[in-house]
Amino acid sequence: MPQWTRTIDRASAAAAAVRPHKRAKWNRTEFWMLLPSMIVLALISIFPFFFMIYASLMDYSLSLDEPVFAGLDNWRRILTSETFWHSWGRTAVFGVSGLVLQLAVGVLVALLMYYIPKGRNLILTLWMLPLFVAPVVAGLLWKYLLDPTYGLYDWVLKQFGLNTQILGDVSTAMPAIILMDIWEWTPLITLIVLAGLQSVPTEPLEAAEVDGASGLQKIRYILLPMVRRMIVVSLLIRSMDILRYVDTITITTEGGPADSTKTIGYYLMQVAFRFQDMGTAAALGLTMLVVTIIMGNFFVKIMKKGED
Amino acid sequence: MALKRKTLYTALYILMLAAMVWALMPIVWMVLSSVKTQVNMFSMPPKFFFTPTFITYREMFGEGGNFGEFLSNSVIVSLATTVLSVVLGLMGGFALARGNFKRENNISSWIISTRMAPIPAVILPLYLMFAKAGLIGTTVGLIFAYTTFNLPFALWMMATFFKDVPVDLEEAAMIDGCSKFEAFRRIAVPTAAPGIVATAILCLMFSWNDFAFASVFSGRGTQTVPVAASLLISQHGIQWGQAMATGTIIIMPMVICGLAVRKYLVRGLSMGAVK
């Protein structure tokens, strides 16, 4: 084992030895301080959650006066419906390709910035600006850029002789949506990973230098392993967010053309507010919640691991 | 060796330049388009140099334009949910950081799942509840709706900030006769003040940028700016000039806010997982 991997072990052992917070005893004051939040949180999360389970078992249309018990009808309907599986499929395509690409670009840019001798702060500031753009504005903006008559990017593509109907074509609409997501959220990954890189102790890097490790070896064996937690955290946050937002799709493609950008979230909005079928929508919502809760648990585990 | 290093750095800066163009071009184009005349806006090839005009903005705020109303709705709702979430989150976050209780992990997962819950799955039951309570189309309803993501965020963030405040100070104050709540108010809160401000600004940003909740819960007279932006898309076409101006108005305060809390941005966006 080369000298410098041993140095890493020592560094992480030292980090682990940092004393966790000493805690005063749990008492009444804390209970009363936490209570209002818990009540509000229960009102806006637990109660709706059970309400959703109830609604998923009802024939619940906004036009009906009273919901009627329907047993597992809604569940049977969604689980056997092609659209349900299709939209989870589109969600998976959107999520996986979006995440893989923004992870690759985000980490690459973070590494490049890490090695920049001058102007890192300014470049990072400019790079993160898309993060502050509201998703609905991002949608509008990209719709404008890609507009077949007036769009700037569309005009550029035309100069290369490409015939363009990007958001109106089944084969290019999803890639365009993915591109928008990459544009807006890659900086988040860069930001988190760069913060990790900057906290890597210099000692193992210097030891590696002495041992004659090349730049790429240092990245592969020291830098990347030490920011692994940051990468996992940013991936988890991004994957929950991809399920979370439907703004961009609502503004740009409305799930089309031919359902090619109909993700599960957009499908839910359609079932609930266009078809007014609240029972089915509730069942769809529960499938989304289950996925989020699993990811949330995973997130908390990673957080705790970082604290010990 | 020195020469090789120089080439490497040149390549590095060229790559960075490409990245900047990719990241900034859409934003620059939006701001430029918002100060163009119709003719300049739709001219092909696209124009980068022209005489700027504020005619679009004047139309939106001038007589007959109701943009001011959208703006004030956005401000009111965002501020109200922020105050509500930060005040509750302050106390709750402190309790979470200092308390020692069973099932802490479960409470943490619950909070994080609430924060990260898919918006469509949250909107649906809230819509049905609000419909029963007559809250659809009201400001109060929208404030509550935003609290579904801001309160768990504030709780979580404040807990991580209070964990950074050494408990010894509070213990010393309590030995001197302060109650625990007084120690919280006089010592923990002032010490965590920068974190509190950062959390509040991030809450403001999340609610200001929301579109999904506002599009479902707000009615005539309570619509926010992002909804106004979406209304510019109609079957008869899109008013691109106003859309770009609205977009510019939405992002400008967020860029300022975001840069103001830059130091805490990583922490906020990673839900406190990375400091």
Coordinates of C-alpha atoms in Angstrom, one line a residue:
Chain A
M1 CA 0.0 0.0 0.0
P2 CA 1.5 3.3 -1.0
Q3 CA 2.3 5.9 1.7
W4 CA -0.4 8.3 0.7
T5 CA -3.4 6.0 1.0
R6 CA -2.3 5.4 4.6
T7 CA -2.3 9.1 5.1
I8 CA -5.9 9.3 4.0
D9 CA -6.9 6.7 6.6
R10 CA -5.2 8.7 9.2
A11 CA -7.0 11.9 8.1
S12 CA -10.4 10.3 8.1
A13 CA -9.8 8.7 11.5
A14 CA -8.9 12.1 12.9
A15 CA -12.1 13.6 11.4
A16 CA -14.1 10.8 13.0
A17 CA -12.6 11.5 16.4
V18 CA -14.0 15.0 16.6
R19 CA -16.3 15.1 19.5
P20 CA -20.0 15.0 18.8
H21 CA -22.1 17.7 20.3
K22 CA -22.7 17.5 24.0
R23 CA -26.3 17.7 24.6
A24 CA -28.3 19.0 27.5
K25 CA -31.0 16.8 28.8
W26 CA -34.2 16.7 27.0
N27 CA -36.8 18.5 29.0
R28 CA -40.1 20.3 29.1
T29 CA -38.8 23.5 27.5
E30 CA -37.8 21.7 24.3
F31 CA -41.0 19.8 24.2
W32 CA -43.0 23.1 24.2
M33 CA -40.7 24.7 21.7
L34 CA -41.1 21.9 19.3
L35 CA -44.8 21.4 19.7
P36 CA -46.1 24.3 17.5
S37 CA -44.0 23.2 14.6
M38 CA -45.1 19.6 15.0
I39 CA -48.8 20.6 15.1
V40 CA -48.4 22.7 11.9
L41 CA -46.4 20.1 10.2
A42 CA -48.9 17.4 11.1
L43 CA -51.7 19.6 9.7
I44 CA -49.9 20.1 6.4
S45 CA -48.3 16.7 6.0
I46 CA -49.6 13.8 8.2
F47 CA -53.3 14.8 7.9
P48 CA -53.1 15.2 4.1
F49 CA -51.2 12.0 3.9
F50 CA -54.0 10.0 5.5
F51 CA -56.5 12.0 3.5
M52 CA -54.8 10.9 0.4
I53 CA -55.0 7.2 1.4
Y54 CA -58.7 7.7 2.0
A55 CA -59.2 9.5 -1.3
S56 CA -57.3 6.8 -3.2
L57 CA -60.0 4.3 -2.0
M58 CA -62.9 6.5 -3.1
D59 CA -64.6 7.3 -6.4
Y60 CA -63.8 11.0 -5.8
S61 CA -64.7 13.3 -8.6
L62 CA -64.8 17.1 -8.1
S63 CA -68.1 17.1 -10.0
L64 CA -69.7 14.5 -7.7
D65 CA -71.3 15.8 -4.5
E66 CA -70.0 13.1 -2.2
P67 CA -67.2 10.7 -2.8
V68 CA -68.3 7.0 -3.0
F69 CA -66.3 4.1 -1.6
A70 CA -64.7 2.3 -4.4
G71 CA -62.3 -0.2 -2.7
L72 CA -59.2 -0.8 -4.7
D73 CA -60.7 0.2 -8.0
N74 CA -58.4 3.2 -8.4
W75 CA -55.4 1.2 -7.6
R76 CA -56.4 -1.6 -10.0
R77 CA -57.0 1.0 -12.7
I78 CA -53.6 2.7 -12.4
L79 CA -51.6 -0.5 -12.0
T80 CA -53.1 -1.9 -15.1
S81 CA -53.1 1.3 -17.1
E82 CA -50.5 1.8 -19.7
T83 CA -50.2 5.6 -19.1
F84 CA -49.2 5.0 -15.5
W85 CA -46.2 2.8 -16.4
H86 CA -45.5 5.0 -19.4
S87 CA -45.2 8.1 -17.2
W88 CA -43.1 6.4 -14.6
G89 CA -40.9 5.2 -17.5
R90 CA -40.6 8.8 -18.8
T91 CA -39.8 9.9 -15.3
A92 CA -37.0 7.3 -15.1
V93 CA -35.6 8.4 -18.5
F94 CA -35.8 12.1 -17.4
G95 CA -34.3 11.4 -14.0
V96 CA -31.6 8.9 -14.9
S97 CA -30.2 10.7 -18.0
G98 CA -30.6 14.1 -16.4
L99 CA -28.8 13.0 -13.2
V100 CA -26.0 11.1 -15.0
L101 CA -25.2 14.1 -17.3
Q102 CA -25.4 16.8 -14.6
L103 CA -23.3 14.7 -12.3
A104 CA -20.7 14.2 -14.9
V105 CA -20.6 17.9 -15.9
G106 CA -21.1 19.1 -12.4
V107 CA -18.2 17.1 -11.0
L108 CA -16.0 18.0 -14.0
V109 CA -16.6 21.7 -13.6
A110 CA -16.0 21.4 -9.8
L111 CA -12.6 19.8 -10.5
L112 CA -11.7 22.3 -13.1
M113 CA -12.6 25.2 -10.7
Y114 CA -10.6 23.5 -8.0
Y115 CA -7.5 23.7 -10.1
I116 CA -8.1 27.3 -11.3
P117 CA -5.4 29.5 -10.0
K118 CA -7.1 32.8 -10.3
G119 CA -10.7 34.1 -10.5
R120 CA -12.4 31.0 -9.1
N121 CA -14.8 33.1 -7.0
L122 CA -16.0 35.2 -9.9
I123 CA -16.4 32.2 -12.2
L124 CA -18.2 30.2 -9.6
T125 CA -20.6 33.2 -9.0
L126 CA -21.4 33.4 -12.7
W127 CA -21.8 29.7 -13.0
M128 CA -24.3 29.4 -10.3
L129 CA -26.7 32.1 -11.6
P130 CA -29.1 29.6 -13.3
L131 CA -29.8 28.2 -9.8
F132 CA -31.7 31.4 -9.0
V133 CA -33.9 31.3 -12.0
A134 CA -37.4 30.1 -11.1
P135 CA -38.2 26.9 -12.9
V136 CA -41.2 28.5 -14.5
V137 CA -39.0 31.2 -15.9
A138 CA -36.4 28.7 -17.0
G139 CA -39.2 26.9 -19.0
L140 CA -40.4 30.2 -20.6
L141 CA -36.9 31.2 -21.4
W142 CA -36.0 28.0 -23.1
K143 CA -39.2 27.9 -24.9
Y144 CA -38.3 31.3 -26.3
L145 CA -34.7 30.2 -27.2
L146 CA -36.0 27.1 -29.0
D147 CA -39.0 28.8 -30.7
P148 CA -39.0 27.6 -34.3
T149 CA -39.7 31.2 -35.6
Y150 CA -38.0 33.6 -33.1
G151 CA -35.6 31.5 -31.1
L152 CA -32.0 32.3 -30.8
Y153 CA -30.8 28.7 -30.3
D154 CA -33.2 27.6 -33.0
W155 CA -31.6 30.2 -35.4
V156 CA -28.1 28.8 -34.5
L157 CA -29.3 25.3 -35.3
K158 CA -30.7 26.5 -38.6
Q159 CA -27.3 27.9 -39.6
F160 CA -26.1 24.3 -39.4
G161 CA -28.9 23.2 -41.7
L162 CA -30.9 21.5 -39.0
N163 CA -34.6 21.6 -39.4
T164 CA -36.0 22.4 -36.0
Q165 CA -39.2 21.8 -34.1
I166 CA -37.4 20.8 -31.0
L167 CA -40.1 21.0 -28.4
G168 CA -42.7 19.7 -31.0
D169 CA -40.9 16.6 -32.0
V170 CA -41.3 13.3 -30.2
S171 CA -37.6 12.5 -30.6
T172 CA -36.2 15.8 -29.3
A173 CA -38.8 17.1 -26.7
M174 CA -37.5 14.9 -23.9
P175 CA -33.8 15.6 -24.6
A176 CA -34.7 19.3 -24.6
I177 CA -36.4 19.1 -21.2
I178 CA -33.4 17.2 -19.9
L179 CA -31.1 19.9 -21.2
M180 CA -33.1 22.5 -19.4
D181 CA -32.8 20.6 -16.1
I182 CA -29.1 20.2 -16.7
W183 CA -28.7 23.9 -17.4
E184 CA -30.5 25.0 -14.3
W185 CA -29.3 22.4 -11.8
T186 CA -25.7 21.3 -12.7
P187 CA -24.4 24.3 -10.7
L188 CA -25.9 22.8 -7.6
I189 CA -23.8 19.7 -8.0
T190 CA -20.7 21.8 -8.7
L191 CA -21.3 24.0 -5.7
I192 CA -21.7 21.0 -3.3
V193 CA -18.8 19.0 -4.7
L194 CA -16.5 22.0 -4.9
A195 CA -17.2 22.7 -1.2
G196 CA -16.2 19.1 -0.5
L197 CA -13.0 19.4 -2.6
Q198 CA -12.0 22.6 -0.8
S199 CA -12.2 20.8 2.5
V200 CA -9.9 18.0 1.5
P201 CA -6.8 18.2 3.7
T202 CA -3.6 19.0 1.8
E203 CA -1.6 16.5 3.7
P204 CA -2.5 13.4 1.7
L205 CA -2.2 15.3 -1.5
E206 CA 1.3 16.4 -0.6
A207 CA 2.2 12.9 0.4
A208 CA 1.0 11.7 -3.0
E209 CA 3.1 14.3 -4.7
V210 CA 6.2 13.0 -2.9
D211 CA 5.3 9.5 -3.9
G212 CA 5.2 10.6 -7.5
A213 CA 1.4 10.2 -8.1
S214 CA 0.2 11.9 -11.3
G215 CA -2.5 14.5 -11.3
L216 CA -5.1 12.1 -12.6
Q217 CA -4.1 9.5 -9.9
K218 CA -4.6 12.2 -7.2
I219 CA -8.1 12.9 -8.5
R220 CA -8.9 9.2 -8.8
Y221 CA -7.5 8.0 -5.5
I222 CA -7.7 11.0 -3.2
L223 CA -10.0 13.8 -4.3
L224 CA -13.0 11.7 -5.6
P225 CA -13.1 9.2 -2.7
M226 CA -13.0 12.1 -0.2
V227 CA -16.0 13.9 -1.8
R228 CA -18.0 10.7 -2.3
R229 CA -20.5 11.8 0.4
M230 CA -21.1 15.1 -1.2
I231 CA -21.7 13.4 -4.5
V232 CA -24.3 11.1 -3.0
V233 CA -26.0 14.0 -1.1
S234 CA -26.3 16.1 -4.3
L235 CA -27.6 13.1 -6.2
L236 CA -30.2 12.4 -3.6
I237 CA -31.4 16.0 -3.5
R238 CA -31.5 16.3 -7.2
S239 CA -33.5 13.0 -7.6
M240 CA -36.0 14.2 -5.1
D241 CA -36.3 17.5 -6.9
I242 CA -36.8 15.9 -10.3
L243 CA -39.8 14.2 -8.8
R244 CA -40.8 17.4 -7.0
Y245 CA -41.1 19.9 -9.8
V246 CA -43.4 19.9 -12.8
D247 CA -43.1 23.6 -13.6
T248 CA -40.9 23.4 -16.6
I249 CA -42.9 20.7 -18.3
T250 CA -46.1 22.5 -17.6
I251 CA -44.8 25.6 -19.3
T252 CA -43.0 24.1 -22.2
T253 CA -44.6 20.9 -23.5
E254 CA -47.6 20.1 -21.3
G255 CA -46.5 16.4 -21.4
G256 CA -46.5 16.3 -25.2
P257 CA -45.9 15.7 -28.0
A258 CA -47.6 12.3 -27.9
D259 CA -47.0 12.0 -24.2
S260 CA -43.2 11.8 -24.7
T261 CA -42.6 14.3 -21.8
K262 CA -45.4 13.1 -19.6
T263 CA -43.7 12.4 -16.3
I264 CA -45.6 11.0 -13.3
G265 CA -45.9 14.4 -11.6
Y266 CA -47.4 16.0 -14.7
Y267 CA -49.7 13.0 -15.2
L268 CA -51.0 13.5 -11.7
M269 CA -51.7 17.2 -12.2
Q270 CA -53.6 16.3 -15.4
V271 CA -55.7 13.5 -13.8
A272 CA -56.5 15.7 -10.8
F273 CA -57.2 19.1 -12.4
R274 CA -58.1 18.4 -16.0
F275 CA -60.0 15.1 -15.6
Q276 CA -61.0 16.0 -12.0
D277 CA -60.5 12.4 -10.9
M278 CA -59.2 12.9 -7.4
G279 CA -59.3 9.2 -6.4
T280 CA -57.0 8.1 -9.1
A281 CA -54.8 11.1 -8.6
A282 CA -54.4 10.3 -4.9
A283 CA -53.3 6.8 -5.8
L284 CA -50.7 8.3 -8.2
G285 CA -49.5 10.7 -5.5
L286 CA -49.0 7.9 -3.0
T287 CA -46.7 6.0 -5.4
M288 CA -44.7 9.2 -5.7
L289 CA -44.6 9.7 -2.0
V290 CA -43.4 6.2 -1.3
V291 CA -40.4 6.8 -3.6
T292 CA -39.6 10.1 -1.9
I293 CA -39.9 8.6 1.6
I294 CA -37.4 5.9 0.7
M295 CA -35.0 8.4 -0.6
G296 CA -35.5 10.7 2.4
N297 CA -34.6 7.9 4.8
F298 CA -31.5 7.2 2.8
F299 CA -30.6 10.9 3.0
V300 CA -31.0 10.9 6.8
K301 CA -28.8 7.8 7.1
I302 CA -26.0 9.5 5.1
M303 CA -26.4 12.7 7.2
K304 CA -26.0 10.7 10.5
K305 CA -23.0 8.8 9.1
G306 CA -21.4 12.2 8.4
E307 CA -22.0 13.3 12.0
D308 CA -20.5 10.3 13.8
Chain B
M1 CA 7.3 21.7 -17.4
A2 CA 6.5 25.3 -17.0
L3 CA 5.4 25.5 -20.6
K4 CA 3.2 22.4 -20.2
R5 CA 1.6 24.0 -17.1
K6 CA 0.9 27.1 -19.1
T7 CA -0.9 25.2 -21.9
L8 CA -2.9 23.3 -19.3
Y9 CA -4.1 26.5 -17.6
T10 CA -5.0 28.1 -21.0
A11 CA -7.1 25.0 -21.8
L12 CA -8.7 25.3 -18.4
Y13 CA -9.7 28.9 -18.9
I14 CA -11.0 28.2 -22.4
L15 CA -13.2 25.4 -21.0
M16 CA -14.4 27.7 -18.2
L17 CA -15.3 30.3 -20.8
A18 CA -17.4 27.8 -22.7
A19 CA -19.1 26.8 -19.5
M20 CA -19.9 30.5 -18.8
V21 CA -21.4 31.0 -22.2
W22 CA -23.6 28.0 -21.8
A23 CA -24.7 29.1 -18.3
L24 CA -25.2 32.8 -18.9
M25 CA -26.3 33.1 -22.5
P26 CA -30.0 32.3 -21.8
I27 CA -30.1 34.9 -18.9
V28 CA -28.3 37.5 -20.9
W29 CA -30.7 36.9 -23.9
M30 CA -33.7 37.2 -21.6
V31 CA -32.6 40.5 -20.2
L32 CA -31.6 41.9 -23.6
S33 CA -35.0 40.8 -25.1
S34 CA -36.9 42.5 -22.3
V35 CA -35.5 45.9 -23.5
K36 CA -36.1 45.4 -27.2
T37 CA -38.8 46.8 -29.4
Q38 CA -41.1 44.2 -31.1
V39 CA -39.2 44.8 -34.3
N40 CA -35.8 44.2 -32.8
M41 CA -37.1 41.2 -30.9
F42 CA -38.3 39.3 -33.9
S43 CA -35.6 40.3 -36.4
M44 CA -33.6 37.5 -37.9
P45 CA -30.6 37.1 -37.6
P46 CA -31.0 37.8 -33.8
K47 CA -29.8 41.3 -32.7
F48 CA -27.2 41.7 -29.9
F49 CA -26.7 45.4 -30.4
F50 CA -29.6 47.8 -30.5
T51 CA -31.0 50.9 -28.7
P52 CA -32.6 49.7 -25.5
T53 CA -36.2 50.7 -24.7
F54 CA -38.2 50.2 -21.5
I55 CA -41.5 50.3 -23.4
T56 CA -42.4 46.7 -22.3
Y57 CA -41.9 47.5 -18.7
R58 CA -43.9 50.7 -19.0
E59 CA -46.8 48.8 -20.5
M60 CA -46.8 46.3 -17.7
F61 CA -46.7 48.8 -14.9
G62 CA -48.5 51.7 -16.6
E63 CA -52.2 52.2 -17.0
G64 CA -54.2 49.1 -17.8
G65 CA -51.3 46.9 -16.8
N66 CA -52.0 45.1 -13.5
F67 CA -48.4 43.9 -12.9
G68 CA -48.1 45.9 -9.7
E69 CA -50.9 43.8 -8.2
F70 CA -49.1 40.5 -9.1
L71 CA -46.0 41.9 -7.6
S72 CA -47.6 42.9 -4.3
N73 CA -49.3 39.5 -4.0
S74 CA -46.0 37.7 -4.4
V75 CA -44.3 39.9 -1.8
I76 CA -47.1 39.5 0.8
V77 CA -47.3 35.8 0.5
S78 CA -43.6 35.2 0.4
L79 CA -43.0 37.4 3.5
A80 CA -45.8 35.9 5.5
T81 CA -44.8 32.3 4.9
T82 CA -41.2 33.2 5.7
V83 CA -42.0 34.9 9.0
L84 CA -44.3 32.0 10.0
S85 CA -41.7 29.3 9.1
V86 CA -38.7 31.0 10.6
V87 CA -40.4 31.8 13.9
L88 CA -41.7 28.3 14.3
G89 CA -38.5 26.8 12.8
L90 CA -36.3 28.8 15.2
M91 CA -37.9 27.3 18.3
G92 CA -38.4 23.9 16.9
G93 CA -34.9 23.7 15.4
F94 CA -33.4 24.7 18.8
A95 CA -35.4 21.9 20.5
L96 CA -34.3 19.4 17.8
A97 CA -30.7 20.4 18.3
R98 CA -30.6 20.4 22.1
G99 CA -33.2 17.9 23.0
N100 CA -32.3 14.3 23.4
F101 CA -35.3 12.2 22.5
K102 CA -36.3 8.9 21.2
R103 CA -37.1 8.4 17.6
E104 CA -35.1 11.4 16.6
N105 CA -34.2 9.7 13.3
N106 CA -37.9 9.1 12.5
I107 CA -38.7 12.8 13.2
S108 CA -35.8 13.8 11.0
S109 CA -36.9 11.5 8.1
W110 CA -40.4 12.8 8.5
I111 CA -39.3 16.4 8.3
I112 CA -37.0 15.8 5.3
S113 CA -39.7 13.8 3.4
T114 CA -42.2 16.7 4.0
R115 CA -39.7 19.1 2.6
M116 CA -38.9 17.0 -0.4
A117 CA -42.3 15.6 -1.1
P118 CA -43.3 15.8 -4.8
I119 CA -45.3 19.0 -5.2
P120 CA -48.2 17.4 -7.1
A121 CA -48.6 14.8 -4.3
V122 CA -48.8 17.7 -1.8
I123 CA -51.1 19.9 -3.8
L124 CA -53.8 17.3 -4.3
P125 CA -54.8 16.6 -0.6
L126 CA -54.3 20.3 0.2
Y127 CA -56.6 21.3 -2.6
L128 CA -59.4 19.0 -1.3
M129 CA -58.9 20.3 2.2
F130 CA -58.8 23.9 1.1
A131 CA -61.9 23.4 -1.0
K132 CA -63.8 22.2 2.1
A133 CA -62.4 25.1 4.2
G134 CA -63.0 27.7 1.5
L135 CA -59.4 28.6 1.2
I136 CA -59.0 28.2 -2.5
G137 CA -58.1 31.5 -4.1
T138 CA -57.2 33.2 -0.9
T139 CA -53.9 34.6 0.3
V140 CA -54.1 32.6 3.6
G141 CA -54.4 29.3 1.6
L142 CA -51.3 30.1 -0.4
I143 CA -49.4 31.1 2.7
F144 CA -50.2 27.7 4.3
A145 CA -49.3 25.9 1.1
Y146 CA -45.9 27.5 1.0
T147 CA -45.4 26.6 4.7
T148 CA -45.5 22.9 3.7
F149 CA -42.0 23.3 2.2
N150 CA -40.7 26.3 4.2
L151 CA -41.4 25.1 7.7
P152 CA -39.6 21.7 7.4
F153 CA -36.7 23.5 5.6
A154 CA -36.5 26.2 8.4
L155 CA -36.7 23.5 11.1
W156 CA -34.0 21.4 9.6
M157 CA -31.7 24.4 8.8
M158 CA -32.1 26.0 12.2
A159 CA -31.3 22.6 13.9
T160 CA -28.0 22.4 12.0
F161 CA -27.2 26.0 12.9
F162 CA -27.9 25.6 16.6
K163 CA -25.8 22.4 16.6
D164 CA -22.9 24.7 15.7
V165 CA -23.6 27.0 18.7
P166 CA -21.6 25.7 21.6
V167 CA -23.9 24.5 24.3
D168 CA -21.5 25.6 27.1
L169 CA -22.5 29.2 26.8
E170 CA -26.1 28.4 27.4
E171 CA -25.2 26.1 30.3
A172 CA -23.2 28.9 31.8
A173 CA -26.2 31.3 31.5
M174 CA -28.5 28.7 33.0
I175 CA -26.1 28.4 36.0
D176 CA -26.4 32.2 36.3
G177 CA -30.2 31.8 36.7
C178 CA -31.5 32.0 33.2
S179 CA -34.3 29.7 32.2
K180 CA -33.6 27.5 29.2
F181 CA -35.9 29.6 27.0
E182 CA -34.1 32.8 28.1
A183 CA -30.8 31.1 27.3
F184 CA -32.2 30.4 23.9
R185 CA -33.5 33.9 23.3
R186 CA -30.5 35.8 24.7
I187 CA -27.6 33.5 23.7
A188 CA -28.4 30.9 21.1
V189 CA -30.5 33.2 18.8
P190 CA -28.0 36.1 18.6
T191 CA -25.2 33.6 18.0
A192 CA -27.0 31.9 15.2
A193 CA -28.2 35.2 13.7
P194 CA -26.4 34.9 10.4
G195 CA -27.8 31.4 9.9
I196 CA -31.3 32.7 10.8
V197 CA -31.0 35.5 8.1
A198 CA -29.7 33.0 5.6
T199 CA -32.6 30.6 6.3
A200 CA -35.1 33.4 6.0
I201 CA -33.8 34.5 2.7
L202 CA -33.8 31.0 1.3
C203 CA -37.4 30.6 2.4
L204 CA -38.2 33.8 0.6
M205 CA -36.5 32.5 -2.6
F206 CA -38.4 29.2 -2.5
S207 CA -41.8 30.8 -2.2
W208 CA -41.1 33.7 -4.6
N209 CA -40.1 31.1 -7.3
D210 CA -43.0 28.8 -6.8
F211 CA -45.3 28.3 -9.7
A212 CA -47.2 25.0 -9.1
F213 CA -48.8 25.9 -5.8
A214 CA -49.7 29.4 -7.0
S215 CA -51.2 28.2 -10.2
V216 CA -53.6 25.9 -8.3
F217 CA -54.4 27.8 -5.2
S218 CA -54.4 31.4 -6.2
G219 CA -57.5 33.0 -7.8
R220 CA -58.3 36.2 -9.5
G221 CA -56.7 39.0 -7.4
T222 CA -54.3 36.7 -5.5
Q223 CA -52.1 35.6 -8.4
T224 CA -48.4 35.8 -8.0
V225 CA -45.8 36.9 -10.5
P226 CA -44.8 33.4 -11.8
V227 CA -48.5 32.8 -12.5
A228 CA -48.6 36.1 -14.4
A229 CA -45.7 34.8 -16.4
S230 CA -47.6 31.7 -17.3
L231 CA -50.7 33.7 -18.3
L232 CA -48.7 35.3 -21.1
I233 CA -48.9 32.0 -22.9
S234 CA -52.3 31.7 -24.6
Q235 CA -53.8 29.9 -27.5
H236 CA -53.3 33.0 -29.6
G237 CA -49.6 32.9 -29.0
I238 CA -47.1 34.1 -26.5
Q239 CA -46.3 37.7 -25.7
W240 CA -42.6 37.1 -25.7
G241 CA -41.6 40.7 -24.8
Q242 CA -43.7 40.7 -21.7
A243 CA -42.7 37.2 -20.8
M244 CA -39.0 38.1 -20.9
A245 CA -39.6 41.2 -18.9
T246 CA -41.6 39.3 -16.3
G247 CA -38.8 36.7 -16.2
T248 CA -36.3 39.4 -15.6
I249 CA -38.4 40.9 -12.8
I250 CA -38.7 37.5 -11.2
I251 CA -35.0 36.6 -11.2
M252 CA -33.4 40.0 -10.4
P253 CA -34.3 40.0 -6.6
M254 CA -33.4 36.3 -6.4
V255 CA -30.0 36.8 -7.8
I256 CA -29.4 39.6 -5.3
C257 CA -30.8 37.4 -2.4
G258 CA -28.8 34.4 -3.6
L259 CA -25.5 36.2 -3.8
A260 CA -26.2 37.8 -0.4
V261 CA -26.4 34.4 1.3
R262 CA -23.7 32.9 -0.9
K263 CA -21.8 31.7 2.2
Y264 CA -24.7 29.6 3.3
L265 CA -25.9 28.6 -0.1
V266 CA -24.2 25.2 -0.2
R267 CA -25.6 24.4 3.3
G268 CA -29.1 25.5 2.3
L269 CA -29.2 23.7 -1.0
S270 CA -27.9 20.5 0.5
M271 CA -30.3 20.7 3.4
G272 CA -27.4 21.1 5.9
A273 CA -25.7 18.0 4.8
V274 CA -22.6 19.9 3.5
K275 CA -21.4 22.9 5.5

